[in-house]
Amino acid sequence: MCCACGSKNDLQEPSAACTHLYCMGCLVGMFRFAVKDRSSFPVHCCGLIQLHTVLPTLDESAAKAYRAIWDEWMTAKKVYCPERSCSVFIPPRLIPHSVDADTAPADISFPCPTCKTGICAKCCRLVHRGEPCGEAENDYELALLATFGYKPCPRCGEGVKRMFGCRHVRCRCGADFCWACLSPKKDCNGDCVAHESEEGSEPEQNSEGSENGDADDDLVQSPKEPANLDLNTQAHWENSGLDFGDDPGDTRMPQIWSCVHQFDEFMAADGEELRHVSPLRFTRFRPADIRSVDTWSAIVASRRAPVGAAL
């Protein structure tokens, strides 16, 4: 029976890592929920559950949204549109990769796929023709994170704040790591020490305005520094009653650090079909349903030309 709802109808073994059964209704619901709640992404049991499992039933809009989130989740060095009113994720395949950061001209750019804003292919910020790429904005963002007591996730780079609890932190991208050394949980032996302060601090305020009195009324005031809304002790947050989510614990979670694999092209012998190939003998789906999670296109086997055939 379905281990989620107890149904005995339309059961599937969706994960190659276990033999747990799910009905198609629960599987579709899991994929729809994962699109709305990133903490439930990707859909998994004891191992990943691939999208092609529910493609015959899942509506196209949910499938499209899942593919987009998967692309973002799998990308280690994420790039977002620098136009703040857009900020959409840009898949690596849409960014020119033939750019040599040392020798390429500074005017190589590409458009945001959503808002069409020009983006520099070298620094992935707003296009700046004729001017060198600068890291000032990036340095400011990193300094601001450190000031407020945040750290960049070692996998996705997003700012993470440990409000209270042990050093085991799980980012919403799925990365489990040690807060002190930022190493994957499985690689940290627990004897690392955090040298920096656990708490953030308020940015220093410019006091010149109060010293100059009314004379400053005629001057353009500098923008107000952002306030650290998380500034407080860990004890305060622990006793606040606010819900920061469940502790990561030791539950099994697909741990993908976006490693790069190289595969040789599979050449099928004359008459050999993909469904008979050993690595795929465990799947219960027709070969036409199997999809690449990189291009989302159907996987097919290349064919060797018969001996003596004209090319």
Short mmCIF file of N, CA and C in Angstrom, two decimals, residues 48-124:
data_model
loop_
_atom_site.label_atom_id
_atom_site.label_comp_id
_atom_site.label_asym_id
_atom_site.label_seq_id
_atom_site.Cartn_x
_atom_site.Cartn_y
_atom_site.Cartn_z
N LEU A 48 16.45 10.25 -4.71
CA LEU A 48 15.69 11.16 -5.57
C LEU A 48 14.58 10.44 -6.32
N ILE A 49 13.48 11.14 -6.49
CA ILE A 49 12.38 10.66 -7.33
C ILE A 49 12.36 11.54 -8.57
N GLN A 50 12.60 10.95 -9.72
CA GLN A 50 12.76 11.72 -10.95
C GLN A 50 11.41 12.23 -11.46
N LEU A 51 11.48 13.35 -12.15
CA LEU A 51 10.28 14.00 -12.67
C LEU A 51 9.52 13.12 -13.64
N HIS A 52 10.23 12.31 -14.43
CA HIS A 52 9.54 11.50 -15.43
C HIS A 52 8.59 10.49 -14.78
N THR A 53 8.74 10.29 -13.46
CA THR A 53 7.84 9.38 -12.75
C THR A 53 6.39 9.83 -12.84
N VAL A 54 6.17 11.13 -12.84
CA VAL A 54 4.80 11.66 -12.81
C VAL A 54 4.43 12.43 -14.07
N LEU A 55 5.30 12.46 -15.06
CA LEU A 55 5.01 13.24 -16.27
C LEU A 55 3.69 12.88 -16.95
N PRO A 56 3.30 11.60 -16.99
CA PRO A 56 2.01 11.31 -17.65
C PRO A 56 0.81 11.93 -16.94
N THR A 57 0.98 12.29 -15.65
CA THR A 57 -0.16 12.78 -14.86
C THR A 57 -0.01 14.23 -14.44
N LEU A 58 1.21 14.67 -14.18
CA LEU A 58 1.44 16.03 -13.69
C LEU A 58 1.13 17.06 -14.77
N ASP A 59 0.44 18.14 -14.38
CA ASP A 59 0.11 19.17 -15.36
C ASP A 59 1.38 19.87 -15.84
N GLU A 60 1.35 20.37 -17.06
CA GLU A 60 2.55 20.93 -17.70
C GLU A 60 3.09 22.14 -16.96
N SER A 61 2.23 22.98 -16.39
CA SER A 61 2.71 24.17 -15.68
C SER A 61 3.53 23.79 -14.46
N ALA A 62 3.09 22.77 -13.72
CA ALA A 62 3.84 22.32 -12.55
C ALA A 62 5.15 21.66 -12.97
N ALA A 63 5.12 20.89 -14.06
CA ALA A 63 6.34 20.26 -14.56
C ALA A 63 7.35 21.30 -15.01
N LYS A 64 6.88 22.34 -15.69
CA LYS A 64 7.77 23.41 -16.13
C LYS A 64 8.39 24.14 -14.94
N ALA A 65 7.58 24.40 -13.91
CA ALA A 65 8.09 25.07 -12.72
C ALA A 65 9.11 24.20 -12.00
N TYR A 66 8.86 22.90 -11.96
CA TYR A 66 9.79 21.98 -11.29
C TYR A 66 11.13 21.94 -12.03
N ARG A 67 11.07 21.92 -13.36
CA ARG A 67 12.31 21.92 -14.14
C ARG A 67 13.13 23.18 -13.87
N ALA A 68 12.44 24.33 -13.80
CA ALA A 68 13.14 25.59 -13.56
C ALA A 68 13.80 25.60 -12.19
N ILE A 69 13.09 25.12 -11.18
CA ILE A 69 13.65 25.08 -9.82
C ILE A 69 14.80 24.07 -9.76
N TRP A 70 14.67 22.96 -10.49
CA TRP A 70 15.74 21.96 -10.52
C TRP A 70 17.02 22.57 -11.11
N ASP A 71 16.87 23.31 -12.19
CA ASP A 71 18.04 23.95 -12.80
C ASP A 71 18.73 24.86 -11.79
N GLU A 72 17.95 25.63 -11.06
CA GLU A 72 18.52 26.53 -10.06
C GLU A 72 19.14 25.75 -8.91
N TRP A 73 18.47 24.71 -8.45
CA TRP A 73 18.94 23.91 -7.32
C TRP A 73 20.26 23.20 -7.65
N MET A 74 20.41 22.76 -8.89
CA MET A 74 21.59 22.00 -9.28
C MET A 74 22.78 22.89 -9.61
N THR A 75 22.57 24.17 -9.78
CA THR A 75 23.66 25.07 -10.17
C THR A 75 24.42 25.54 -8.94
N ALA A 76 25.72 25.26 -8.91
CA ALA A 76 26.54 25.63 -7.75
C ALA A 76 26.78 27.14 -7.71
N LYS A 77 27.21 27.70 -8.81
CA LYS A 77 27.47 29.14 -8.88
C LYS A 77 26.30 29.80 -9.59
N LYS A 78 25.35 30.25 -8.81
CA LYS A 78 24.11 30.77 -9.38
C LYS A 78 24.28 32.20 -9.89
N VAL A 79 23.59 32.51 -10.96
CA VAL A 79 23.59 33.85 -11.53
C VAL A 79 22.14 34.32 -11.63
N TYR A 80 21.88 35.52 -11.13
CA TYR A 80 20.55 36.10 -11.20
C TYR A 80 20.62 37.41 -11.98
N CYS A 81 19.52 37.77 -12.59
CA CYS A 81 19.48 39.02 -13.33
C CYS A 81 19.81 40.17 -12.39
N PRO A 82 20.78 41.02 -12.74
CA PRO A 82 21.16 42.13 -11.86
C PRO A 82 20.13 43.24 -11.79
N GLU A 83 19.14 43.22 -12.67
CA GLU A 83 18.06 44.20 -12.60
C GLU A 83 17.15 43.84 -11.43
N ARG A 84 17.12 44.69 -10.41
CA ARG A 84 16.44 44.33 -9.16
C ARG A 84 14.95 44.08 -9.34
N SER A 85 14.33 44.70 -10.31
CA SER A 85 12.91 44.47 -10.54
C SER A 85 12.65 43.13 -11.20
N CYS A 86 13.71 42.44 -11.63
CA CYS A 86 13.59 41.14 -12.29
C CYS A 86 14.16 40.04 -11.39
N SER A 87 15.49 40.02 -11.24
CA SER A 87 16.20 39.09 -10.35
C SER A 87 15.93 37.62 -10.65
N VAL A 88 15.54 37.30 -11.88
CA VAL A 88 15.25 35.92 -12.23
C VAL A 88 16.55 35.12 -12.30
N PHE A 89 16.48 33.82 -12.00
CA PHE A 89 17.64 32.94 -12.12
C PHE A 89 17.95 32.71 -13.59
N ILE A 90 19.23 32.74 -13.94
CA ILE A 90 19.66 32.54 -15.32
C ILE A 90 20.46 31.24 -15.39
N PRO A 91 19.95 30.21 -16.07
CA PRO A 91 20.67 28.94 -16.17
C PRO A 91 22.03 29.11 -16.84
N PRO A 92 23.03 28.33 -16.43
CA PRO A 92 24.37 28.44 -17.02
C PRO A 92 24.39 28.27 -18.52
N ARG A 93 23.48 27.47 -19.06
CA ARG A 93 23.49 27.22 -20.51
C ARG A 93 23.15 28.47 -21.32
N LEU A 94 22.58 29.48 -20.68
CA LEU A 94 22.23 30.72 -21.38
C LEU A 94 23.31 31.78 -21.26
N ILE A 95 24.38 31.48 -20.52
CA ILE A 95 25.47 32.43 -20.33
C ILE A 95 26.63 32.04 -21.23
N PRO A 96 27.15 32.95 -22.03
CA PRO A 96 28.29 32.62 -22.89
C PRO A 96 29.46 32.11 -22.07
N HIS A 97 29.95 30.91 -22.40
CA HIS A 97 31.04 30.32 -21.63
C HIS A 97 32.39 30.41 -22.33
N SER A 98 32.41 31.03 -23.49
CA SER A 98 33.67 31.15 -24.23
C SER A 98 34.38 32.45 -23.88
N VAL A 99 34.12 32.96 -22.68
CA VAL A 99 34.69 34.24 -22.29
C VAL A 99 35.91 34.01 -21.42
N ASP A 100 37.05 34.53 -21.84
CA ASP A 100 38.27 34.49 -21.05
C ASP A 100 38.32 35.77 -20.22
N ALA A 101 38.24 35.62 -18.92
CA ALA A 101 38.15 36.79 -18.04
C ALA A 101 39.35 37.70 -18.15
N ASP A 102 40.50 37.18 -18.63
CA ASP A 102 41.72 38.00 -18.69
C ASP A 102 41.91 38.69 -20.03
N THR A 103 41.46 38.06 -21.11
CA THR A 103 41.76 38.59 -22.43
C THR A 103 40.54 39.08 -23.20
N ALA A 104 39.35 38.66 -22.80
CA ALA A 104 38.15 39.04 -23.56
C ALA A 104 37.84 40.51 -23.38
N PRO A 105 37.31 41.16 -24.42
CA PRO A 105 36.91 42.56 -24.27
C PRO A 105 35.78 42.71 -23.27
N ALA A 106 35.67 43.89 -22.70
CA ALA A 106 34.71 44.11 -21.62
C ALA A 106 33.28 44.27 -22.12
N ASP A 107 33.07 44.33 -23.45
CA ASP A 107 31.73 44.62 -23.95
C ASP A 107 30.97 43.38 -24.40
N ILE A 108 31.45 42.17 -24.05
CA ILE A 108 30.69 40.97 -24.36
C ILE A 108 29.53 40.87 -23.39
N SER A 109 28.32 40.80 -23.92
CA SER A 109 27.15 40.79 -23.06
C SER A 109 26.10 39.83 -23.61
N PHE A 110 25.08 39.60 -22.81
CA PHE A 110 23.96 38.76 -23.23
C PHE A 110 22.70 39.30 -22.57
N PRO A 111 21.54 39.06 -23.15
CA PRO A 111 20.30 39.59 -22.57
C PRO A 111 19.71 38.66 -21.52
N CYS A 112 19.09 39.23 -20.52
CA CYS A 112 18.33 38.44 -19.56
C CYS A 112 17.19 37.76 -20.32
N PRO A 113 16.97 36.47 -20.14
CA PRO A 113 15.91 35.79 -20.89
C PRO A 113 14.50 36.27 -20.55
N THR A 114 14.36 36.98 -19.42
CA THR A 114 13.03 37.43 -19.00
C THR A 114 12.79 38.90 -19.31
N CYS A 115 13.69 39.78 -18.82
CA CYS A 115 13.45 41.22 -19.00
C CYS A 115 14.30 41.83 -20.10
N LYS A 116 15.20 41.04 -20.70
CA LYS A 116 16.06 41.46 -21.82
C LYS A 116 17.09 42.52 -21.42
N THR A 117 17.32 42.71 -20.14
CA THR A 117 18.36 43.64 -19.69
C THR A 117 19.73 43.13 -20.11
N GLY A 118 20.60 44.03 -20.58
CA GLY A 118 21.94 43.65 -20.97
C GLY A 118 22.79 43.29 -19.76
N ILE A 119 23.48 42.14 -19.82
CA ILE A 119 24.29 41.65 -18.71
C ILE A 119 25.70 41.37 -19.20
N CYS A 120 26.68 41.81 -18.45
CA CYS A 120 28.08 41.54 -18.79
C CYS A 120 28.36 40.06 -18.61
N ALA A 121 28.93 39.42 -19.63
CA ALA A 121 29.19 37.99 -19.56
C ALA A 121 30.36 37.64 -18.66
N LYS A 122 31.18 38.63 -18.30
CA LYS A 122 32.34 38.37 -17.45
C LYS A 122 32.01 38.45 -15.97
N CYS A 123 31.32 39.51 -15.56
CA CYS A 123 31.03 39.71 -14.14
C CYS A 123 29.56 39.47 -13.80
N CYS A 124 28.72 39.26 -14.84
CA CYS A 124 27.28 39.00 -14.67
C CYS A 124 26.56 40.11 -13.92
#
